[in-house]
Amino acid sequence: MINKLLIANRGEIACRVIKTAKAQGVKTVAVYSEADKNALHVQMADEAVFLGPSPSKESYLRGDFIIEKAKQLNVDAIHPGYGFLSENAEFANLCAKNDIIFVGPPASAIEAMGSKSAAKRIMEDAGVPLVPGYHGDEQSEAVLKSAADEMGYPVLLKAAAGGGGKGMRQVWNAKEFSQALNAAKRESMASFGDDHMLVEKYLTRPRHVEIQVFCDTHGNGVYLFERDCSVQRRHQKIIEEAPAPNMSPSVRKKMGEAAVLAAKAINYVGAGTVEFLLDEDDSFYFMEMNTRLQVEHPVTEMITREDLVHWQLTIAEGKPIPKQQDELTLTGHAFEARIYAEDPSNEFLPSTGTLSLLQTPIESDVVRVDTGVVEGDEVSVFYDPMIAKLVVWAENREIALKRLISALGEYYIDGLSTNIDFLKRVASHPAFVAAELTTTFIEKHYDSLFSDTNKKDTQANLAVMALLALLNRKNDAVDTHKTPTPWSNAGAWRANHQHKETLTLNHENEETLVEVTHQYEGGHSWLVSVDEHDFQVSGSIVDGKLLATIDGYRTTFSFSDNGGQYTLFNKDTHAKFTVVPASLGEDDHADDDANFSAPMNGTIVAHLVEKGQLVEKGDPILVMEAMKMEHSIIAPYDGSVEEFYFQPGELVDGGALLLAFSAKENAEA
């Protein structure tokens, strides 16, 4: 019997587990690092234990210390969530040795699936279909490259101990192999302490379909249908759905039975996910098994109306699975969109900062938000940049997709960059609407997903920005006690019937001159000209909302002020801008060192060239790691490094100058 549960995790999954535990009358214990001392999961739990400094290796990965604290607090069981210690066989063994229930599979199952190469051999023996590849122990570059050459490019390099896209690289030809292998090995070693690699044939149009399985200690095993997780960036999922579109009942049954077969081959217990590649001809191949609850488990909960954490706790207590296969039903369609702190326009670079505004869609039986943060929290460099999971359900895929797009339009975040607008573009893309899904969806549709917005729409948004600037300036003029702001410098307004002025608006790093004609003295109506297109604008600010009328069309915007950067929000708009004071808009000289600044807080991993060595434009010259991912600093032109300002292993702040670089003609002088 589980009366007291420690959740050895953080963020949204810790909050998710606490909710179900409390609903079952189980007392909860949270753990936290220095960065998370005020976190939501700490506030939700009945008790909380401090683990140590912010880096995960000094806090959330301290398995022995967590066990020690669990014993002191008379904890019956530990739920590991996902990530951190969730697939750590040594930690599962530690729990068993200390008579603490590990809410997960036995250590032997974790070990069997923890090595992708060993897992492949087990699955092959069990008769589960596999993708062609090399899974051997010989790890010399020559052997790995020979295997890649033999099976033919493209190939996929994968960390044997990996997960979450870490230690993974696509290799499109033999010339790229060495550099990709070294990068994958470094990332794998940094993430898992192991750089053992697999080489697999890379299927160019596969779907990523996974099966949720559960097994108990009584020999029962079931599958709770499938999820399509094809839409990914950097091999990490961003939109998942259940069931998989266009999946025939016969393929669903075959894949589900293969997943249960895979689980029983390793005497599995608890929640697990068997991941497959589904090819265009309905052939499917085993990829890996995740021996834990998945990030995307809510879509399965929505279509089955089962609480999978409840299932986990039930099985951990030694009870049978709550339902047998013929008792499980699949109803409707569900989507999950992962809300990340990242900049899609800058290669999905993670973003850090304070959530100065956080407004979520209204939750209901069909709209769910799983999160571990509240407004005012900081998204730090130390952990994964996922802010929340937005989950929706409807009777069919078409309605569910409309509900997803609508809910994304009601999700407002400011203080850092997010992928919300990008998720809306993906969900609205004709190919996604038509369920033309592959793991290369983003690459295939890159141009349309990242194309500039309609010019007329951009001009209209700039007109709204000008309106907000003008109204705020009027408010500033009324409130003489307010600190001067950029609005104050937006132009010298005069009570003159047809007075004209020019505002300079910075939107998406581009400055635009907007000409404003005041329609009448002291009024709230203007003629705004953007790129020779005229807009008649009027409006007011009421209860913190902008009520705007543009050419007779009235709409309402939420807006936020984040240190002089303003953001407009409504279902169709998420636009950041600043008003540039006249004195700040004159110098167009670019900073020659901008390309060599740290894009965010992180750690230097490696120098890829020697000081003074000539490199060509596009060559990687330095690697840094942040938020569990590697980022390369690339030479913007031919030249050489004059000086590295930070050495491998050193921490750097975002914006810090990393190196001095000289153009080729200077380097040769």
XYZ file of C-alpha atoms in Angstrom:
669
model
C 0.000 0.000 0.000
C 1.323 3.416 -0.977
C 0.479 6.023 1.671
C 3.326 8.442 1.030
C 4.869 9.124 -2.372
C 8.048 11.042 -3.188
C 8.198 12.487 -6.696
C 11.852 12.500 -7.810
C 11.314 15.111 -10.504
C 10.280 18.699 -11.134
C 8.073 20.871 -13.306
C 4.891 19.782 -14.992
C 5.337 16.035 -14.529
C 5.839 16.469 -10.782
C 2.649 18.553 -10.645
C 0.840 15.960 -12.776
C 1.781 13.082 -10.440
C 0.900 15.101 -7.333
C -2.633 15.735 -8.665
C -3.422 12.042 -9.077
C -1.715 11.057 -5.805
C -3.768 13.609 -3.872
C -6.955 12.435 -5.594
C -6.170 8.946 -4.255
C -5.483 10.204 -0.738
C -1.723 9.642 -0.980
C 0.576 12.104 0.806
C 3.196 13.669 -1.459
C 6.814 14.758 -1.063
C 8.461 17.083 -3.595
C 12.184 17.533 -4.161
C 13.759 20.735 -5.417
C 16.989 22.462 -6.344
C 18.083 26.012 -5.623
C 16.536 27.184 -8.904
C 13.202 25.557 -7.999
C 12.837 26.625 -4.362
C 9.648 28.583 -5.187
C 8.421 26.258 -7.937
C 4.792 25.199 -8.336
C 5.455 21.518 -7.629
C 7.048 22.465 -4.290
C 3.985 24.481 -3.321
C 1.573 21.710 -4.348
C 3.200 18.884 -2.362
C 2.494 18.129 1.282
C 6.218 18.172 2.050
C 9.348 19.212 0.158
C 13.046 18.344 0.378
C 15.939 20.548 -0.746
C 18.448 18.617 -2.881
C 21.214 21.099 -3.659
C 22.458 23.564 -6.277
C 20.650 24.178 -9.567
C 22.660 21.913 -11.929
C 20.797 18.585 -12.167
C 23.895 16.497 -11.414
C 24.104 18.298 -8.058
C 20.396 17.943 -7.269
C 17.851 15.884 -9.231
C 20.408 13.220 -10.217
C 21.575 12.570 -6.632
C 19.863 9.206 -6.323
C 21.564 8.128 -3.086
C 20.661 11.408 -1.383
C 17.028 11.155 -2.537
C 16.839 7.621 -1.099
C 18.305 8.864 2.198
C 15.684 11.608 2.462
C 12.897 9.204 1.465
C 13.853 6.869 4.327
C 13.958 9.740 6.823
C 10.428 10.774 5.791
C 9.038 7.189 5.840
C 8.199 7.293 2.152
C 6.554 4.142 0.743
C 7.258 4.759 -2.948
C 9.141 6.976 -5.366
C 7.725 8.110 -8.697
C 10.595 9.154 -11.017
C 8.492 10.989 -13.641
C 10.412 11.125 -16.922
C 13.992 12.185 -17.531
C 16.481 12.434 -14.647
C 16.423 9.069 -12.789
C 13.371 7.557 -14.485
C 15.393 5.102 -16.610
C 18.271 4.636 -14.196
C 18.566 0.946 -13.297
C 20.950 1.679 -10.421
C 18.373 3.980 -8.826
C 15.618 1.369 -9.250
C 17.896 -1.146 -7.530
C 18.615 1.321 -4.712
C 14.880 1.673 -4.113
C 14.461 -2.107 -3.938
C 17.409 -2.520 -1.538
C 15.868 0.059 0.781
C 12.356 -1.442 0.655
C 10.965 1.532 -1.245
C 8.594 0.883 -4.139
C 9.941 2.193 -7.441
C 6.941 3.299 -9.526
C 8.298 1.832 -12.720
C 9.673 -1.372 -14.194
C 12.231 -3.632 -12.507
C 15.881 -2.697 -12.903
C 16.421 -5.668 -15.214
C 13.889 -4.285 -17.721
C 15.463 -0.826 -17.585
C 18.867 -2.363 -18.222
C 17.553 -4.432 -21.119
C 16.043 -1.393 -22.860
C 18.617 1.150 -21.634
C 21.083 0.068 -24.268
C 19.548 0.547 -27.689
C 21.909 -2.016 -29.175
C 21.023 -4.668 -26.567
C 17.345 -3.831 -26.982
C 17.577 -4.428 -30.721
C 19.041 -7.889 -30.148
C 16.303 -8.766 -27.638
C 13.594 -7.576 -30.017
C 15.134 -9.495 -32.901
C 15.073 -12.695 -30.816
C 11.438 -11.981 -29.852
C 10.404 -11.581 -33.488
C 9.733 -7.825 -33.389
C 10.623 -6.212 -36.787
C 13.748 -4.006 -36.843
C 15.141 -1.236 -39.054
C 18.378 -2.338 -40.822
C 21.393 -1.108 -38.908
C 24.618 -1.720 -36.977
C 24.180 -2.360 -33.237
C 27.550 -3.919 -32.459
C 30.065 -3.319 -29.665
C 33.000 -2.406 -31.929
C 32.968 1.401 -31.849
C 35.903 2.562 -33.932
C 35.073 5.229 -36.467
C 36.262 2.967 -39.252
C 33.825 0.188 -38.301
C 30.897 2.562 -37.846
C 31.583 4.325 -41.134
C 31.997 1.012 -42.954
C 28.554 -0.037 -41.694
C 27.092 3.275 -42.884
C 28.756 2.952 -46.284
C 27.432 -0.585 -46.661
C 23.799 0.174 -45.842
C 23.874 3.380 -47.908
C 23.192 7.003 -47.035
C 21.344 8.650 -45.474
C 21.954 7.021 -42.101
C 21.079 7.993 -38.554
C 23.663 8.024 -35.753
C 22.014 7.353 -32.393
C 23.361 7.231 -28.853
C 22.834 3.700 -27.551
C 21.979 5.069 -24.114
C 20.065 8.019 -25.536
C 16.632 9.524 -25.640
C 14.945 12.848 -26.326
C 16.962 13.459 -29.482
C 20.259 13.751 -27.577
C 23.320 12.232 -29.252
C 21.544 11.872 -32.587
C 22.654 13.050 -36.032
C 21.465 12.518 -39.600
C 24.310 11.843 -42.034
C 23.518 12.416 -45.686
C 26.849 11.438 -47.241
C 30.237 9.946 -46.365
C 31.943 13.352 -46.221
C 29.757 14.404 -43.258
C 30.259 11.213 -41.260
C 33.311 12.043 -39.141
C 32.115 15.447 -37.958
C 28.594 14.151 -37.232
C 29.963 11.153 -35.305
C 32.190 13.314 -33.117
C 29.332 15.717 -32.350
C 26.927 12.880 -31.532
C 29.492 11.216 -29.268
C 30.194 14.454 -27.370
C 26.509 15.148 -26.863
C 25.848 11.564 -25.802
C 28.695 11.593 -23.295
C 27.527 14.911 -21.850
C 23.915 13.733 -21.533
C 24.316 10.074 -20.553
C 27.964 9.518 -19.612
C 28.201 7.039 -22.490
C 29.184 7.619 -26.135
C 28.325 4.162 -27.538
C 26.686 4.695 -30.952
C 24.267 2.860 -33.234
C 24.048 3.321 -36.990
C 20.687 2.799 -38.687
C 19.315 3.216 -42.166
C 17.454 6.518 -42.244
C 13.976 6.153 -43.728
C 13.134 9.341 -45.624
C 9.326 9.350 -45.284
C 8.498 7.458 -42.088
C 5.952 8.237 -39.408
C 6.830 7.985 -35.739
C 4.070 5.930 -34.109
C 4.295 4.655 -30.561
C 2.214 2.243 -28.500
C 1.351 2.787 -24.827
C 1.687 -0.499 -22.948
C 1.062 -1.581 -19.354
C 2.069 -4.821 -17.683
C 1.527 -6.030 -14.131
C 3.102 -8.595 -11.812
C 0.322 -11.086 -12.577
C 1.370 -11.717 -16.166
C -1.165 -9.368 -17.751
C -0.206 -6.993 -20.538
C -2.307 -4.557 -22.599
C -1.817 -1.772 -25.098
C -3.765 1.496 -24.826
C -3.635 2.190 -28.556
C -1.206 4.451 -30.376
C 0.063 8.011 -30.692
C 1.474 9.673 -33.799
C 4.515 11.751 -32.822
C 5.893 12.435 -36.293
C 6.115 16.235 -36.117
C 9.476 16.913 -34.498
C 12.316 19.388 -34.395
C 15.858 18.278 -33.498
C 14.378 14.749 -33.132
C 12.181 16.003 -30.290
C 8.408 15.884 -30.549
C 6.366 19.085 -30.564
C 2.858 17.947 -31.601
C 1.473 14.501 -30.810
C -1.933 13.063 -31.542
C -3.977 9.981 -30.781
C -5.058 7.891 -32.487
C -2.645 7.962 -35.424
C -4.440 9.313 -38.529
C -5.288 6.800 -41.240
C -4.241 3.848 -39.094
C -6.257 0.800 -40.086
C -7.668 -1.403 -37.295
C -5.566 -4.327 -38.542
C -2.273 -2.381 -38.402
C -3.251 -0.986 -34.984
C -3.833 -4.512 -33.700
C -0.584 -5.871 -35.167
C 1.485 -2.990 -33.797
C -0.203 -3.163 -30.389
C 0.387 -6.899 -30.115
C 4.018 -6.446 -31.189
C 4.442 -3.828 -28.448
C 3.048 -6.136 -25.771
C 5.292 -8.912 -27.115
C 8.280 -6.580 -26.759
C 7.324 -5.723 -23.172
C 6.828 -9.345 -22.155
C 10.183 -10.268 -23.705
C 11.867 -8.360 -20.868
C 9.342 -9.236 -18.100
C 8.134 -5.656 -18.043
C 6.021 -4.144 -15.248
C 4.280 -0.764 -15.262
C 3.895 1.924 -17.928
C 6.055 1.723 -21.033
C 6.091 3.044 -24.562
C 7.233 1.027 -27.551
C 8.235 3.296 -30.421
C 7.972 2.263 -34.063
C 8.740 3.736 -37.458
C 5.729 3.269 -39.726
C 6.588 3.269 -43.422
C 4.329 4.256 -46.317
C 3.452 0.632 -47.091
C 2.246 0.052 -43.472
C 5.420 -1.838 -42.594
C 6.587 -0.935 -39.097
C 9.931 -1.304 -37.334
C 10.895 -1.257 -33.663
C 12.949 1.810 -32.682
C 13.175 1.710 -28.910
C 11.239 1.222 -25.709
C 10.968 3.997 -23.152
C 10.682 2.399 -19.727
C 8.676 5.206 -18.155
C 5.658 7.423 -18.588
C 5.943 9.594 -21.700
C 5.612 13.367 -21.981
C 2.737 12.822 -24.402
C 0.730 10.440 -22.204
C -2.188 12.940 -21.878
C -3.430 12.296 -25.427
C -3.823 8.615 -24.535
C -5.663 9.611 -21.370
C -8.025 11.786 -23.415
C -9.003 9.074 -25.927
C -9.291 6.281 -23.332
C -10.556 8.345 -20.365
C -8.057 6.495 -18.173
C -5.688 8.094 -15.629
C -2.316 6.533 -16.467
C -0.660 7.734 -13.249
C -3.448 5.997 -11.345
C -2.663 2.866 -13.347
C 1.014 3.214 -12.425
C 0.317 3.497 -8.703
C -2.158 0.598 -8.813
C 0.354 -1.723 -10.494
C 3.180 -0.542 -8.191
C 1.079 -1.722 -5.232
C 1.058 -5.220 -6.757
C -2.526 -5.104 -7.966
C -3.680 -6.295 -11.420
C -4.053 -3.932 -14.384
C -7.317 -1.975 -13.954
C -8.700 -3.173 -17.313
C -8.071 -5.994 -19.740
C -7.620 -5.467 -23.490
C -11.258 -6.084 -24.449
C -12.403 -3.546 -21.837
C -10.416 -0.671 -23.335
C -12.120 1.710 -25.751
C -10.836 4.407 -28.086
C -13.064 7.478 -28.327
C -12.561 10.650 -30.344
C -9.272 12.364 -31.180
C -6.727 14.286 -29.097
C -3.753 16.569 -29.774
C -0.915 17.687 -27.536
C 1.198 20.740 -28.374
C 4.367 21.273 -26.369
C 4.839 24.916 -25.419
C 8.594 25.574 -25.372
C 10.701 28.570 -24.414
C 12.599 28.735 -27.684
C 13.013 30.794 -30.844
C 11.878 28.814 -33.922
C 13.223 31.518 -36.240
C 16.712 31.018 -34.784
C 17.033 27.254 -35.239
C 14.787 26.645 -32.208
C 17.429 28.031 -29.869
C 16.195 27.689 -26.253
C 15.177 30.901 -24.526
C 15.546 31.881 -20.880
C 13.873 34.616 -18.888
C 11.003 35.507 -16.597
C 7.405 34.748 -17.523
C 6.248 38.344 -17.190
C 2.884 37.370 -18.700
C 1.313 33.910 -18.638
C -2.311 33.580 -19.707
C -3.596 30.136 -20.661
C -6.774 29.028 -22.437
C -9.710 28.245 -20.163
C -9.489 24.592 -19.107
C -12.420 22.201 -19.441
C -13.165 18.543 -20.132
C -11.851 19.064 -23.670
C -9.007 21.556 -23.076
C -6.224 20.688 -20.628
C -3.004 22.483 -19.684
C -0.275 20.497 -17.900
C 2.339 22.882 -16.536
C 4.772 23.416 -13.705
C 5.061 27.209 -13.864
C 3.033 30.293 -13.028
C 3.340 33.924 -14.077
C 6.496 35.442 -12.637
C 8.498 32.186 -12.700
C 11.874 32.004 -14.400
C 12.736 29.571 -17.176
C 16.379 28.856 -16.401
C 19.271 27.452 -18.363
C 19.534 24.414 -16.110
C 16.572 22.350 -17.318
C 14.515 21.452 -20.373
C 12.798 24.577 -21.802
C 9.282 23.104 -21.942
C 6.791 25.474 -20.310
C 3.613 23.429 -20.659
C 1.610 20.903 -22.644
C -1.631 22.045 -24.257
C -3.982 19.095 -24.786
C -7.354 19.122 -26.555
C -9.991 16.484 -27.391
C -12.964 16.313 -29.768
C -15.219 13.764 -31.414
C -13.000 13.639 -34.518
C -9.669 14.916 -35.822
C -11.097 17.854 -37.756
C -12.853 19.366 -34.743
C -9.947 18.555 -32.420
C -7.542 20.369 -34.737
C -9.760 23.457 -34.867
C -9.931 23.374 -31.078
C -6.126 23.127 -30.860
C -5.602 26.126 -33.162
C -8.166 28.137 -31.208
C -6.576 27.276 -27.848
C -3.096 28.172 -29.131
C -4.524 31.549 -30.119
C -5.613 32.048 -26.497
C -2.205 31.165 -25.004
C -0.320 34.390 -24.187
C 3.252 34.385 -22.893
C 5.693 37.252 -22.640
C 9.134 37.720 -21.140
C 10.858 35.251 -23.444
C 10.500 33.710 -26.885
C 8.110 30.782 -27.329
C 7.070 28.459 -30.137
C 3.332 29.205 -29.865
C 3.067 31.022 -33.194
C 5.091 28.286 -34.875
C 2.777 25.613 -33.443
C -0.190 27.529 -34.881
C 1.480 27.597 -38.299
C 2.155 23.844 -38.136
C -1.368 22.993 -36.984
C -2.852 25.231 -39.708
C -0.604 23.973 -42.507
C -2.571 22.274 -45.315
C -0.337 19.175 -45.152
C -0.903 18.810 -41.409
C -4.635 19.360 -41.800
C -4.578 16.596 -44.439
C -2.608 14.353 -42.024
C 0.332 14.066 -44.421
C 2.699 13.334 -41.544
C 6.358 12.286 -41.595
C 9.288 12.765 -39.240
C 10.695 15.260 -41.769
C 7.521 17.358 -41.800
C 9.227 20.565 -40.646
C 12.166 20.196 -43.029
C 9.866 19.351 -45.930
C 7.616 22.369 -45.359
C 10.292 24.683 -44.001
C 9.797 27.470 -46.554
C 6.058 27.763 -46.001
C 6.315 27.369 -42.219
C 8.932 30.103 -41.946
C 7.822 32.382 -44.775
C 7.104 36.031 -44.031
C 3.536 36.781 -43.034
C 1.226 38.413 -45.528
C 2.501 41.953 -46.176
C -0.922 43.514 -45.696
C -1.334 41.725 -42.337
C 2.100 42.956 -41.224
C 1.205 46.512 -42.199
C -2.076 46.274 -40.274
C -0.219 45.013 -37.194
C 2.160 47.961 -37.443
C -0.852 50.274 -37.577
C -2.155 48.688 -34.345
C 1.293 49.095 -32.773
C 1.262 52.781 -33.691
C -2.211 53.119 -32.156
C -1.031 51.544 -28.898
C 2.003 53.843 -28.874
C -0.161 56.926 -29.352
C -2.702 55.928 -26.696
C 0.005 55.065 -24.187
C 1.666 58.412 -24.823
C -1.597 60.164 -24.026
C -1.831 58.168 -20.793
C 1.777 59.115 -19.963
C 0.932 62.767 -20.524
C -2.015 62.514 -18.130
C -0.026 60.736 -15.428
C 2.737 63.237 -14.709
C 4.193 60.974 -12.024
C 5.049 58.172 -14.442
C 8.666 57.436 -15.262
C 9.521 58.530 -18.836
C 9.265 55.622 -21.294
C 10.051 55.066 -24.975
C 6.478 56.195 -25.611
C 7.491 59.644 -24.359
C 10.025 59.866 -27.186
C 7.647 58.748 -29.916
C 7.428 62.190 -31.447
C 6.503 65.688 -30.295
C 2.694 65.783 -30.422
C 1.092 69.187 -30.951
C -2.570 70.167 -30.723
C -2.758 70.872 -34.413
C -5.707 69.626 -36.517
C -3.637 68.057 -39.306
C -0.328 67.666 -37.504
C 1.836 64.869 -38.941
C 4.631 62.991 -37.232
C 6.740 59.909 -37.823
C 7.134 56.976 -35.426
C 9.936 54.438 -35.761
C 8.739 50.958 -34.777
C 11.092 48.019 -34.318
C 9.270 44.781 -35.126
C 11.070 41.453 -35.682
C 14.414 43.296 -35.640
C 13.347 45.547 -38.508
C 12.745 49.269 -38.135
C 9.758 50.711 -39.998
C 8.862 54.367 -40.345
C 5.157 54.935 -39.714
C 3.634 58.300 -40.626
C 0.797 59.457 -38.378
C -1.712 62.196 -39.197
C -3.724 63.480 -36.222
C -7.379 63.705 -37.279
C -8.596 66.203 -34.723
C -7.385 68.050 -31.669
C -7.192 65.899 -28.555
C -8.961 62.975 -30.236
C -8.346 59.242 -30.435
C -8.381 58.896 -34.222
C -5.469 58.909 -36.633
C -4.549 58.184 -40.230
C -1.574 55.813 -40.133
C 0.537 55.252 -43.260
C 2.744 52.143 -43.495
C 4.714 51.595 -46.710
C 2.309 53.933 -48.553
C -0.718 51.962 -47.331
C -3.163 54.060 -45.283
C -5.138 52.804 -42.278
C -7.809 54.732 -40.407
C -7.258 53.845 -36.742
C -8.994 54.718 -33.501
C -9.346 53.126 -30.116
C -8.938 53.226 -26.366
C -7.368 51.306 -23.505
C -9.937 49.866 -21.093
C -9.087 47.592 -18.156
C -5.672 46.826 -19.593
C -7.080 45.858 -23.013
C -6.581 47.687 -26.294
C -9.896 48.246 -28.101
C -8.807 48.989 -31.669
C -10.748 49.896 -34.789
C -8.776 49.571 -38.041
C -10.568 50.679 -41.210
C -13.915 50.076 -39.538
C -12.997 46.617 -38.208
C -13.013 46.451 -34.410
C -10.929 43.965 -32.441
C -9.549 43.595 -28.937
C -5.943 42.962 -27.983
C -4.243 42.033 -24.766
C -0.838 43.628 -24.422
C 2.139 43.522 -22.106
C 5.105 45.714 -21.296
C 8.310 43.805 -20.666
C 10.952 46.398 -19.905
C 10.100 48.614 -22.857
C 9.332 45.766 -25.256
C 5.626 45.525 -25.938
C 3.645 42.538 -27.130
C 0.184 42.482 -28.705
C -1.936 39.349 -28.309
C -5.176 38.034 -29.714
C -6.205 34.823 -31.470
C -4.505 35.870 -34.714
C -1.677 38.078 -33.488
C 1.389 37.712 -31.309
C 3.567 40.681 -32.214
C 6.496 42.175 -30.295
C 7.702 45.711 -30.904
C 9.404 48.736 -29.425
C 9.138 52.419 -30.200
C 12.574 53.667 -31.196
C 13.450 57.144 -29.884
C 14.723 59.361 -32.674
C 18.201 59.514 -31.180
C 18.438 55.738 -31.232
C 17.464 55.168 -34.831
C 20.325 56.887 -36.609
C 23.288 54.544 -36.289
C 23.016 51.641 -38.712
C 26.491 50.265 -38.066
C 26.353 46.570 -37.167
C 28.398 45.137 -34.342
C 31.182 43.150 -35.993
C 31.364 40.837 -32.968
C 27.641 39.974 -32.904
C 28.145 36.567 -34.524
C 30.558 35.559 -31.796
C 28.408 36.305 -28.764
C 26.965 33.488 -26.656
C 23.327 33.081 -27.756
C 22.373 32.226 -24.153
C 23.798 31.058 -20.833
C 25.703 27.797 -21.208
C 28.978 25.892 -21.063
C 31.818 25.784 -23.575
C 32.150 22.207 -24.851
C 34.986 22.341 -27.366
C 37.154 24.509 -29.586
C 36.991 22.941 -33.036
C 39.920 24.896 -34.497
C 43.290 26.123 -33.270
C 44.054 29.771 -32.669
C 45.369 31.233 -35.928
C 44.051 28.356 -38.072
C 42.407 29.499 -41.326
C 38.756 28.474 -41.675
C 36.165 28.921 -44.391
C 32.768 30.566 -44.172
C 30.289 28.109 -42.621
C 32.893 26.065 -40.729
C 32.009 25.346 -37.071
C 34.654 26.869 -34.795
C 33.285 26.426 -31.277
C 30.646 24.284 -29.569
C 28.707 25.319 -26.481
C 26.013 23.437 -24.584
C 22.845 24.913 -23.106
C 19.608 23.326 -21.942
C 20.934 19.838 -22.753
C 21.617 20.696 -26.405
C 24.794 21.558 -28.313
C 25.015 24.775 -30.348
C 27.791 25.518 -32.826
C 29.300 28.943 -33.446
C 29.895 29.201 -37.196
C 32.449 31.268 -39.124
C 30.477 34.018 -40.948
C 33.276 34.499 -43.478
C 36.761 33.168 -44.275
C 39.290 34.006 -41.585
C 40.866 32.794 -38.358
C 40.370 32.923 -34.596
C 42.682 35.423 -32.917
C 41.688 34.536 -29.370
C 39.258 32.289 -27.461
C 37.951 34.128 -24.405
C 36.567 30.994 -22.709
C 37.977 27.493 -22.396
C 36.114 24.146 -22.599
C 34.223 23.492 -19.371
C 33.779 27.162 -18.490
C 30.333 28.710 -17.959
C 29.382 31.728 -20.064
C 26.560 34.233 -19.819
C 24.239 34.914 -22.740
C 25.618 37.789 -24.801
C 29.225 37.278 -23.645
C 31.815 37.647 -26.417
C 33.274 34.182 -27.006
C 36.176 34.869 -29.344
C 38.014 37.362 -31.512
C 37.859 36.616 -35.239
C 39.796 38.152 -38.107
C 38.808 38.181 -41.766
C 41.052 36.224 -44.138
C 42.803 39.244 -45.635
C 43.677 40.471 -42.142
C 44.681 36.991 -40.955
C 47.148 36.640 -43.853
C 48.599 40.123 -43.485
